[in-house]
Short mmCIF file of C-alpha atoms (C1' of nucleotides) in Angstrom, two decimals:
data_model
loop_
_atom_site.label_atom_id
_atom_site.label_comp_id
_atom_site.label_asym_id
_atom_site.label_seq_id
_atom_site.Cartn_x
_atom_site.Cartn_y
_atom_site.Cartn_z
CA UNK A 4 -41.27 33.19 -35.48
CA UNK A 5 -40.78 32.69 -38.86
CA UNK A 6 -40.88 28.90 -39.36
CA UNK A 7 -43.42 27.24 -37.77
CA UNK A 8 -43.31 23.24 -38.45
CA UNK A 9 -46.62 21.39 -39.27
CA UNK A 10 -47.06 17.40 -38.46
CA UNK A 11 -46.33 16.73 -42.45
CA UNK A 12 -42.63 18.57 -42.00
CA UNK A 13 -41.54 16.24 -39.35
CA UNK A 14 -42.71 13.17 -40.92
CA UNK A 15 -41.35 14.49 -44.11
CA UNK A 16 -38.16 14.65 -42.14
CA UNK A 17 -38.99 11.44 -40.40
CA UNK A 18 -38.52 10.01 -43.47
CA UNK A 19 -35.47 11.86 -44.76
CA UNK A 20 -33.49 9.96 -41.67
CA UNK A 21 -34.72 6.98 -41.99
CA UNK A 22 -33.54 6.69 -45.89
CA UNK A 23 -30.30 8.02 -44.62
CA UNK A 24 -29.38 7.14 -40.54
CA UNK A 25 -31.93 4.22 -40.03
CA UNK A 26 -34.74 3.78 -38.17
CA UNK A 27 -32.45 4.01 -34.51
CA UNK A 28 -32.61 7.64 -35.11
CA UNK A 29 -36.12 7.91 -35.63
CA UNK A 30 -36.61 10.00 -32.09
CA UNK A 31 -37.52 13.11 -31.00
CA UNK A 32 -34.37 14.51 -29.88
CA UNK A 33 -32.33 14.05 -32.93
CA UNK A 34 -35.42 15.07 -35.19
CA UNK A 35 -35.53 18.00 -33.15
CA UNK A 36 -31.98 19.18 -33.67
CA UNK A 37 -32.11 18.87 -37.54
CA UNK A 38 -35.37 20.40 -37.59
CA UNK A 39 -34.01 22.93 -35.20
CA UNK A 40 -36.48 23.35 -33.03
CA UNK A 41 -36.89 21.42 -29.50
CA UNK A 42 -38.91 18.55 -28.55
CA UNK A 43 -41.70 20.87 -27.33
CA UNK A 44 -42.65 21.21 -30.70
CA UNK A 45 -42.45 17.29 -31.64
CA UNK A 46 -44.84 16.71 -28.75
CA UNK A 47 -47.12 19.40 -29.28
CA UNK A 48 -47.46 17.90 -32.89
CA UNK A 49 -47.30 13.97 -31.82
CA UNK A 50 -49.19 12.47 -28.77
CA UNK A 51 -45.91 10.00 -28.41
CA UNK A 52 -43.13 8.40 -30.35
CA UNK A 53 -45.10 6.03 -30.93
CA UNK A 54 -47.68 8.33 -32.88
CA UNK A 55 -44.80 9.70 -35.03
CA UNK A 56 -43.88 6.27 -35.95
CA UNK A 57 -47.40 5.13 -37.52
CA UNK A 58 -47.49 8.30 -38.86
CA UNK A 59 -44.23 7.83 -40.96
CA UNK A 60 -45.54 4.34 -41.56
CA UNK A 61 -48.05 5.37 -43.10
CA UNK A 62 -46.72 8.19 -45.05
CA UNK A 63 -44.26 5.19 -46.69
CA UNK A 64 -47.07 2.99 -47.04
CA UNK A 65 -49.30 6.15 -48.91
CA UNK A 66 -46.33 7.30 -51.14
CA UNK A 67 -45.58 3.33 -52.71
CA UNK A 68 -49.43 2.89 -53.20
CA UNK A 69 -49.77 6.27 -54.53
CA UNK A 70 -46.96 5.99 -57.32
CA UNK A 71 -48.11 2.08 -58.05
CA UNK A 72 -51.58 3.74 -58.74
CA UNK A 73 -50.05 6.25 -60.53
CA UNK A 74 -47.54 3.98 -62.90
CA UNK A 75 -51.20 1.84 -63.21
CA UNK A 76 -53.39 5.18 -64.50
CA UNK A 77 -50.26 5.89 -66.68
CA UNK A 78 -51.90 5.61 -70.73
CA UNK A 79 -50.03 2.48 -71.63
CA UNK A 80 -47.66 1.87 -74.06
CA UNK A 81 -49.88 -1.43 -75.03
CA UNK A 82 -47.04 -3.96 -75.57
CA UNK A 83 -43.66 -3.20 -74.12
CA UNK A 84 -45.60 -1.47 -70.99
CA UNK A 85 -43.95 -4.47 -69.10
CA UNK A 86 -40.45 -2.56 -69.85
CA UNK A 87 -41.89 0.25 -68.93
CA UNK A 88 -42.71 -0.71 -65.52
CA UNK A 89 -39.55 -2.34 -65.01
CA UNK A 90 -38.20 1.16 -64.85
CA UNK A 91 -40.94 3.19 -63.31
CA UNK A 92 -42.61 0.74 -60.61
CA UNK A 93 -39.62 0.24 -59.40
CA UNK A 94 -37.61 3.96 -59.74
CA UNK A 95 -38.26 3.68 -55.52
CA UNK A 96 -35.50 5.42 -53.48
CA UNK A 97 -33.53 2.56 -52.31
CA UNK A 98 -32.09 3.97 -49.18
CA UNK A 99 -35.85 4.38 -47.97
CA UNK A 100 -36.50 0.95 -49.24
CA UNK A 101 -33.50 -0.13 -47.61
CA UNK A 102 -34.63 1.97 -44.02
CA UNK A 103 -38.15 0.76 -44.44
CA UNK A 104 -37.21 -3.01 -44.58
CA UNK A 105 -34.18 -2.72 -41.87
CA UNK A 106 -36.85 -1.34 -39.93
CA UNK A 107 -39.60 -3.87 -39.92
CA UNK A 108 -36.68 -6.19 -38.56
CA UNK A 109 -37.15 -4.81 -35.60
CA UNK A 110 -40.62 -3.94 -35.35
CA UNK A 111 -43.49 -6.64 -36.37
CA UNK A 112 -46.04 -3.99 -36.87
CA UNK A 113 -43.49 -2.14 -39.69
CA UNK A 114 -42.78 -5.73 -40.89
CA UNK A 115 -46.10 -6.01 -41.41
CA UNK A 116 -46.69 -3.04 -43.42
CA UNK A 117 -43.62 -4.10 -45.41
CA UNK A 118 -45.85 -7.36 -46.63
CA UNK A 119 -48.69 -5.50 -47.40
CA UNK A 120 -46.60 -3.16 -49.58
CA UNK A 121 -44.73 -6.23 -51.52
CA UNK A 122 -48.43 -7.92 -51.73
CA UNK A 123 -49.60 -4.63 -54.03
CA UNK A 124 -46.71 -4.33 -55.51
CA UNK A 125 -46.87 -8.15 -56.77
CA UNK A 126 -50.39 -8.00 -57.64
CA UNK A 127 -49.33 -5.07 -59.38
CA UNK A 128 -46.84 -7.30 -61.51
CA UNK A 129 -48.85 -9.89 -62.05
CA UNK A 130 -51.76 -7.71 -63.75
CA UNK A 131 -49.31 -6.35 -66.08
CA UNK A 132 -47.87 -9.38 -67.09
CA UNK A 133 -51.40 -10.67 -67.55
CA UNK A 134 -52.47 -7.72 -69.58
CA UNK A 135 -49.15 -8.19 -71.50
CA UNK A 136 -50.16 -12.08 -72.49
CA UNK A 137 -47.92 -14.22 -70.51
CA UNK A 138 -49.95 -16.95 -70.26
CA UNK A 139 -51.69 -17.93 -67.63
CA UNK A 140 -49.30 -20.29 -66.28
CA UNK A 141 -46.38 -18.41 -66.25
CA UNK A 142 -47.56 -15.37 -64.19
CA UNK A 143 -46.89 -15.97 -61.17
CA UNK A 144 -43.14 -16.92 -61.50
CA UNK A 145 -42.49 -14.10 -63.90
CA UNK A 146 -43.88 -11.24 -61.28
CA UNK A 147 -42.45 -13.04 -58.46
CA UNK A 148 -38.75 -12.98 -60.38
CA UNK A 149 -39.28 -9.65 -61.44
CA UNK A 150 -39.83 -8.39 -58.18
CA UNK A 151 -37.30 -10.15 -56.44
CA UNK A 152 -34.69 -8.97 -58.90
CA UNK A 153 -35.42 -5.36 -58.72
CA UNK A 154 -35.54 -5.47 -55.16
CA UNK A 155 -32.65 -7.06 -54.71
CA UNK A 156 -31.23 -4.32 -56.85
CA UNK A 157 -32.47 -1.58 -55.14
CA UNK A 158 -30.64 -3.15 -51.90
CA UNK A 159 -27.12 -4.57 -53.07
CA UNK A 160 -24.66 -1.77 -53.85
CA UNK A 161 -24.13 0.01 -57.28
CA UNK A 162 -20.73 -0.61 -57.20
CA UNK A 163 -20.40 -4.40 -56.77
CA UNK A 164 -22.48 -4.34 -59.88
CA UNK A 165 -20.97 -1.11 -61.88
CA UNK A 166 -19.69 -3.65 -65.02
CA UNK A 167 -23.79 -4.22 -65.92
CA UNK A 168 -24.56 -2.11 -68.87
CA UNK A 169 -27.83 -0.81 -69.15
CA UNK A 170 -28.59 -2.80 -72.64
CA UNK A 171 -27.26 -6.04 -70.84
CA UNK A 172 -30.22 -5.43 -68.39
CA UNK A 173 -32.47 -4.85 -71.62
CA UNK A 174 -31.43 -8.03 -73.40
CA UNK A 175 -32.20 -9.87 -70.00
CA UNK A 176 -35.62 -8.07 -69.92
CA UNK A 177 -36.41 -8.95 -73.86
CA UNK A 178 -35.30 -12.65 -72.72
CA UNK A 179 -37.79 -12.33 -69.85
CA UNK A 180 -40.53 -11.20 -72.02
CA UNK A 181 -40.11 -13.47 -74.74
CA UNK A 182 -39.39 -16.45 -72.83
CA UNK A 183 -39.64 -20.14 -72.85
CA UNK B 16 -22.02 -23.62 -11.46
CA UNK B 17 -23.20 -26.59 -14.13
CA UNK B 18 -23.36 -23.89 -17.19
CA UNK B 19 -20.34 -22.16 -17.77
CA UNK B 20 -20.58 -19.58 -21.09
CA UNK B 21 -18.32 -18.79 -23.57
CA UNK B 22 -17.55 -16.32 -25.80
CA UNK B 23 -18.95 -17.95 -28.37
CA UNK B 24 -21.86 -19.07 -26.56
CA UNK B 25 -22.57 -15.45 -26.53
CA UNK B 26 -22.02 -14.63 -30.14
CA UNK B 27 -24.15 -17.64 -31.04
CA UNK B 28 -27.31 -16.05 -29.52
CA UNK B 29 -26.64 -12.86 -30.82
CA UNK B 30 -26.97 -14.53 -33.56
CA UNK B 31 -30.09 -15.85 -32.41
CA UNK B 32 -31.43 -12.79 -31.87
CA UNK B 33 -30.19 -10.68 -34.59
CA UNK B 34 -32.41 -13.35 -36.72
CA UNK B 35 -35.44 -13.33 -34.97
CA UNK B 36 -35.44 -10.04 -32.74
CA UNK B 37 -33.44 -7.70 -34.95
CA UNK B 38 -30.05 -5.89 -34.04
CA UNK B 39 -32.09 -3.47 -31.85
CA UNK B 40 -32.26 -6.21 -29.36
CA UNK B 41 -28.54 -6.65 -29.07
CA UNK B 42 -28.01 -5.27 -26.07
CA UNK B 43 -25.74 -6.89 -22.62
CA UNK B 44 -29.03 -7.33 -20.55
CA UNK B 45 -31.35 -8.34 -22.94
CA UNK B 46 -28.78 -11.26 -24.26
CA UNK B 47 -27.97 -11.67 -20.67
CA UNK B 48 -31.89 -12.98 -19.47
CA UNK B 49 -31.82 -14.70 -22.59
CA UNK B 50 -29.14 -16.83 -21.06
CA UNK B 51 -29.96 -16.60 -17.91
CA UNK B 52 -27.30 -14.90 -16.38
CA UNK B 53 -26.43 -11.21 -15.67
CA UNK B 54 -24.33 -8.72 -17.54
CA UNK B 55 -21.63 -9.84 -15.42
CA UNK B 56 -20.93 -12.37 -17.60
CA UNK B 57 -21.31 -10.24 -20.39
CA UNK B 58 -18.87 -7.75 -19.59
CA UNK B 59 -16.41 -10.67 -18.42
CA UNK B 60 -15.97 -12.03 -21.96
CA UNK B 61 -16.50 -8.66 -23.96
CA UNK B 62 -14.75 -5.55 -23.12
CA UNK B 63 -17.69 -3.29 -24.47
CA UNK B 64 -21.00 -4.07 -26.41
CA UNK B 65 -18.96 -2.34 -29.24
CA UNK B 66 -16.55 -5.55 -28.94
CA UNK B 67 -19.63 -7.94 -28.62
CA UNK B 68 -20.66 -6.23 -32.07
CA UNK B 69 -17.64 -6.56 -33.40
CA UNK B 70 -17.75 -10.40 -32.33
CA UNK B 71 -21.30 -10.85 -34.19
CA UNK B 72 -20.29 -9.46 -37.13
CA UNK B 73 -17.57 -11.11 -37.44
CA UNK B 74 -19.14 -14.47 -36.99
CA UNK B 75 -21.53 -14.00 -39.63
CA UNK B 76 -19.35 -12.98 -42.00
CA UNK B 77 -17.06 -15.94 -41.19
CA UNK B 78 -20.26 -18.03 -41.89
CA UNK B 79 -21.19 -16.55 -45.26
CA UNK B 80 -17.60 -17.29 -46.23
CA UNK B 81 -17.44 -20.68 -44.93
CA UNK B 82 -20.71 -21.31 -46.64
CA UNK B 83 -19.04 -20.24 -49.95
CA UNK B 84 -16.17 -22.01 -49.60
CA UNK B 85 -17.83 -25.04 -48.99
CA UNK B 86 -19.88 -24.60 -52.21
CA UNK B 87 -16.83 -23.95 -53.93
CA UNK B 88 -15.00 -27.01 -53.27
CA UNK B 89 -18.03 -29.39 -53.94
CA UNK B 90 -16.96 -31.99 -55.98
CA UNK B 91 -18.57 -30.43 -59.16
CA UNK B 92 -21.67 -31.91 -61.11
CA UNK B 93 -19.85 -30.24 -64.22
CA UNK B 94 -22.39 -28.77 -66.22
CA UNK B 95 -25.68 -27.75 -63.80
CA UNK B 96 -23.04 -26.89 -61.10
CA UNK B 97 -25.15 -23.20 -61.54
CA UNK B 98 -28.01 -24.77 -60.78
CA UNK B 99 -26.82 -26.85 -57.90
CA UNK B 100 -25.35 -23.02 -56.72
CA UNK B 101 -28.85 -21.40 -56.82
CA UNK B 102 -29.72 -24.21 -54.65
CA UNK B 103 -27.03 -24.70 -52.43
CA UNK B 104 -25.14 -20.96 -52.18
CA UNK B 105 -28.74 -19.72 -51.08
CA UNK B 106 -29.93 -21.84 -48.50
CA UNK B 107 -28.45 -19.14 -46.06
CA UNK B 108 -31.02 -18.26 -43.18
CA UNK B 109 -33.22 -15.41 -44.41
CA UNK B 110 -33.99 -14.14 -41.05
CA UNK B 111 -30.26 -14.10 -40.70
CA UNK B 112 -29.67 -12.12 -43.94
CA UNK B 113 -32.79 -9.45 -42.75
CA UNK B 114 -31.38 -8.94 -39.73
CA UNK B 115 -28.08 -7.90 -40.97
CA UNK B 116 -29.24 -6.15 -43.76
CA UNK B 117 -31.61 -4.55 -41.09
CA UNK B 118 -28.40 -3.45 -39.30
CA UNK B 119 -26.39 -2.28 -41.79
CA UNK B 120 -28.69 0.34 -41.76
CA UNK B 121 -27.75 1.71 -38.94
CA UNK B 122 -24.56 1.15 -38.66
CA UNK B 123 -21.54 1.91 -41.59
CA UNK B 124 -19.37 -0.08 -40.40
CA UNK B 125 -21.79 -3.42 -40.69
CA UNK B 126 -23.32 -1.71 -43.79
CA UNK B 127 -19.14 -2.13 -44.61
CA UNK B 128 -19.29 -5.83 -43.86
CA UNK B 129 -22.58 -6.60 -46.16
CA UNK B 130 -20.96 -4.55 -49.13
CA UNK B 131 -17.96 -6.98 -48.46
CA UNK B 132 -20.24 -10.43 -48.58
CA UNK B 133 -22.14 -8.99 -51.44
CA UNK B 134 -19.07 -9.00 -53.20
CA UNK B 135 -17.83 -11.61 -52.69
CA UNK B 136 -20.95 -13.78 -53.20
CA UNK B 137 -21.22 -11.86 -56.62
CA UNK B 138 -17.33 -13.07 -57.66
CA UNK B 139 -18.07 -16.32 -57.10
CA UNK B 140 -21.07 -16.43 -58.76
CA UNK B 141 -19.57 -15.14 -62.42
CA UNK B 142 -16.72 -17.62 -61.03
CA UNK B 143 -19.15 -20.46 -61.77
CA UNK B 144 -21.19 -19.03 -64.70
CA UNK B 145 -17.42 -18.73 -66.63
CA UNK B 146 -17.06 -22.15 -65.76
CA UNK B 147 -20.28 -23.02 -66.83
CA UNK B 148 -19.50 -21.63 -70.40
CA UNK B 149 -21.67 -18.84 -70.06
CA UNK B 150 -19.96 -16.12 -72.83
CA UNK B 151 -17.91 -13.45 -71.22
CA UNK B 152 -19.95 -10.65 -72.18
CA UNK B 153 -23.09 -12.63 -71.07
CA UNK B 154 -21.57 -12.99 -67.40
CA UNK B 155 -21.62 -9.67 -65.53
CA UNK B 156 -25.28 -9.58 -66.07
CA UNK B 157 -25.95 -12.67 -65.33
CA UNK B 158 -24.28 -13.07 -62.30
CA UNK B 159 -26.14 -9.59 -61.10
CA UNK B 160 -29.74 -11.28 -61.94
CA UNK B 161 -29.24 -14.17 -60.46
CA UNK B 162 -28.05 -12.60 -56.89
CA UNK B 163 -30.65 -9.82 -56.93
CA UNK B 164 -33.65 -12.49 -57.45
CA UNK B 165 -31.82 -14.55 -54.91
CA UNK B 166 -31.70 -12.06 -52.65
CA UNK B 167 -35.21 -10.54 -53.18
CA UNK B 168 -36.10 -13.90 -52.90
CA UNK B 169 -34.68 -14.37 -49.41
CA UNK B 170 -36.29 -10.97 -48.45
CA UNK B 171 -39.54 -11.25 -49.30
CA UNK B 172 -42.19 -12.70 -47.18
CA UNK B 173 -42.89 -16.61 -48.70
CA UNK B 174 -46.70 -16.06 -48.35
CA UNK B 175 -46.56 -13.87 -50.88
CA UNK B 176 -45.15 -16.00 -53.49
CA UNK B 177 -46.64 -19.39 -52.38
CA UNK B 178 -48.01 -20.16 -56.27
CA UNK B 179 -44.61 -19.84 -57.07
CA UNK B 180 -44.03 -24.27 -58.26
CA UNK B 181 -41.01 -25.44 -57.93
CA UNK B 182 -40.69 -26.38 -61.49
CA UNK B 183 -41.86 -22.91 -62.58
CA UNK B 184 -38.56 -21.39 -61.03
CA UNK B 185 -36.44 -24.16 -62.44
CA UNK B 186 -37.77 -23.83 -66.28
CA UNK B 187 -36.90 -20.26 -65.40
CA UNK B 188 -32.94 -21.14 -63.98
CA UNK B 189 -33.08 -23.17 -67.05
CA UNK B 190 -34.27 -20.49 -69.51
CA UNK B 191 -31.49 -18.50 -68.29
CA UNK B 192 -28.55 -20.63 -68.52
CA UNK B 193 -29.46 -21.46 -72.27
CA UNK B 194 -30.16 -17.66 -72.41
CA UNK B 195 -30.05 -15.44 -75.41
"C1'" DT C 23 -55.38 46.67 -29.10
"C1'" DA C 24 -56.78 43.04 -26.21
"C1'" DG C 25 -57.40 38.47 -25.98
"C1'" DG C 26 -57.07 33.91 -27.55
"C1'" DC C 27 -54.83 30.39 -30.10
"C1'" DA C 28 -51.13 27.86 -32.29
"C1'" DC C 29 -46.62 26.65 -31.78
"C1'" DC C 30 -42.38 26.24 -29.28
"C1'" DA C 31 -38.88 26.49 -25.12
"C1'" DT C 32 -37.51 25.06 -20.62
"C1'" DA C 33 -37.26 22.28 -16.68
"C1'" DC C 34 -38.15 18.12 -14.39
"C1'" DA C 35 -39.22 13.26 -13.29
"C1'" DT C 36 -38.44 8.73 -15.00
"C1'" DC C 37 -36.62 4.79 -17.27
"C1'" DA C 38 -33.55 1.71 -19.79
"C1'" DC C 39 -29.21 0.72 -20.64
"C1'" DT C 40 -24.03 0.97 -20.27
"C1'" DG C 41 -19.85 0.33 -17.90
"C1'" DT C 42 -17.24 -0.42 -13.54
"C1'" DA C 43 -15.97 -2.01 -9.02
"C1'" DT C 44 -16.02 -5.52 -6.01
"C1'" DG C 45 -17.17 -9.62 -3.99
"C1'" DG C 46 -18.33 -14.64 -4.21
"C1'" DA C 47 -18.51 -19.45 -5.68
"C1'" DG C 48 -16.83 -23.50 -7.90
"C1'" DG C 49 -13.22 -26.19 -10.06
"C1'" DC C 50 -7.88 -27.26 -10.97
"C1'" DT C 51 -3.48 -27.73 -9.58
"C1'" DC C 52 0.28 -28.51 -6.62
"C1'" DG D 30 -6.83 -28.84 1.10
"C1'" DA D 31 -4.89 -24.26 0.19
"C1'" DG D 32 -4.68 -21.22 -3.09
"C1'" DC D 33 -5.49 -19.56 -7.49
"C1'" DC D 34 -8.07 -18.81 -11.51
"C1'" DT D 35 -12.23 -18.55 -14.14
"C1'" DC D 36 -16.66 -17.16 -14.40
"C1'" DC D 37 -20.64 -14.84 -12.57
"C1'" DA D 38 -23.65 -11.78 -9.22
"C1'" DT D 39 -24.56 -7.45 -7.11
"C1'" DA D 40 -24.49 -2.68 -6.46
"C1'" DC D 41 -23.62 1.84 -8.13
"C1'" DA D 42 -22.66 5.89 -11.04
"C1'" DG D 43 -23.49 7.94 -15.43
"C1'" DT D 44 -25.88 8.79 -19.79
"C1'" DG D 45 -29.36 9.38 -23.21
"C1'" DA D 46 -33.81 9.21 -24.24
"C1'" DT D 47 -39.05 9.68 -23.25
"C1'" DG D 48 -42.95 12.11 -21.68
"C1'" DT D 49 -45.08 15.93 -18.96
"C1'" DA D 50 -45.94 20.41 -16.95
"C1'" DT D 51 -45.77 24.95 -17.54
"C1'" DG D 52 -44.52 29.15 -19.29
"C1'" DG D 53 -43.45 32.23 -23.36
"C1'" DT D 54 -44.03 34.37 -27.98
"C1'" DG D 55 -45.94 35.80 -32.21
"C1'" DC D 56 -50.05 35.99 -35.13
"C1'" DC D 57 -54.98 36.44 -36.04
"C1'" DT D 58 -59.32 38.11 -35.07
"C1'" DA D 59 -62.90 40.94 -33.14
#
DNA sequence: TAGGCACCATACATCACTGTATGGAGGCTC
DNA sequence: GAGCCTCCATACAGTGATGTATGGTGCCTA
């Protein structure tokens, strides 16, 4: 046998369909035929379905807090590191973003893990901001807008919104920053 | 018999439960004990659960339009008619709006019908920023914000934004009608 | 090189759900 | 009030998926 599969390869994969079919094809079967192997081996690596589903769970939940931490350990560029998160914190695939959150409407435990994942990533924000002197009062509305926005981006389609230029989106930001 | 369904009665608690339950609860039987009846009923007014689908969809995005519409032809306050939109335009049910977003992907042809919506929500949004006076260059990007953080708004858990004032996010709508 | 271990295939029982066939019950109409 | 029509119940076949039991195969080690 020349490819044997380890427990990372089909969450790895687990993860791959639900960015791109949904989470209604997150079973063993269809895992099995595009990992080409039979459910024998999904089972031998996963007590249940249910396992494999906490276990991409938390592989989502590891890779968001692991690139927050990382854009956070990233040397700053002092001022304008607000801009700078704008396009790193948030440079998320949006299909798996998209997955992930259709997903936790059908499953309170995933929903759950969803909140915990927008509560870093707002906290997140909100130290930036703070670090980037926004005062005090205005911190919580800024991250909260922020984040909404580049959510929402990440989930409506490019092409309803193909006639934004990339410097419109950096005047908005500069307007943002400024403020008031 | 003292309740006799409908069609619609049936479409209505789809509804019902693609809000609360998610669209992997949108089966014949499970809609069926919800109104206390059997798939007999079901399969009386719909041909398939394909055609109930079809029905739900359909409703919703009947709904979304309607819901347009009707913010279109308010008699216009004139000048803060945006921010009368942000108000009214997005008091759609977020539980509603997860759901089908939740659905979409799994399905291409409702992922189809939310691409459609988006769109149109988006039109009518630089619709009433031009009318507004907002400049034309100014109005793509605008229009692209404002949905985005409308939508990320209606997505994201309220707990997690509950020091979010009301007045914070209107000095905000305000800052970005004046803009530049 | 023999044995054990890690990984996978195969076959089977089970369950949830769909769709269909048919029968029944209540109200409308003539 | 007889008959029809609308709506629903019941029973059954079929399908797709889970989980389990058991056997097979290649590699690693002593």
């Amino acid at each position: 046998m020349t490819n044997r599969l380890t427990r990372e390869d089909w969450v790895k994969k687990g993860l791959d369909v639900l960015a791109s079919e949904g989470a209604g094809l997150l079973k063993a079967d269809v895992l099995a035929k595009a990992l080409r192997v039979t459910r024998g081996s999904f089972y031998w690596h996963f007590e249940s379905l249910e396992d494999f589903h906490q276990a991409v769970r938390g592989a989502w939940a590891e890779r968001t807090t692991a690139s927050v931490i990382a854009a956070l350990e990233e040397p700053g560029h002092a001022g304008d590191r607000l801009e700078a998160l704008i396009l790193l914190a948030f440079q998320a695939d949006g299909k798996l973003e998209r997955g992930m959150r259709g997903w936790a409407t059908q499953d309170a435990r995933v929903a759950a893990d969803v909140v915990t994942v927008d509560g870093m990533r707002l906290e997140y924000l909100r130290k930036i901001l703070r670090e980037a002197g926004v005062p005090e009062a205005e911190i919580a509305v800024r991250a909260a807008a922020i984040y909404w926005a580049n959510l929402g981006r990440l989930l409506v389609d490019r092409t309803l919104t193909k006639d934004v230029t990339e410097e419109g989106l950096e005047a908005l930001a500069r307007l943002f920053q400024s403020g008031q």
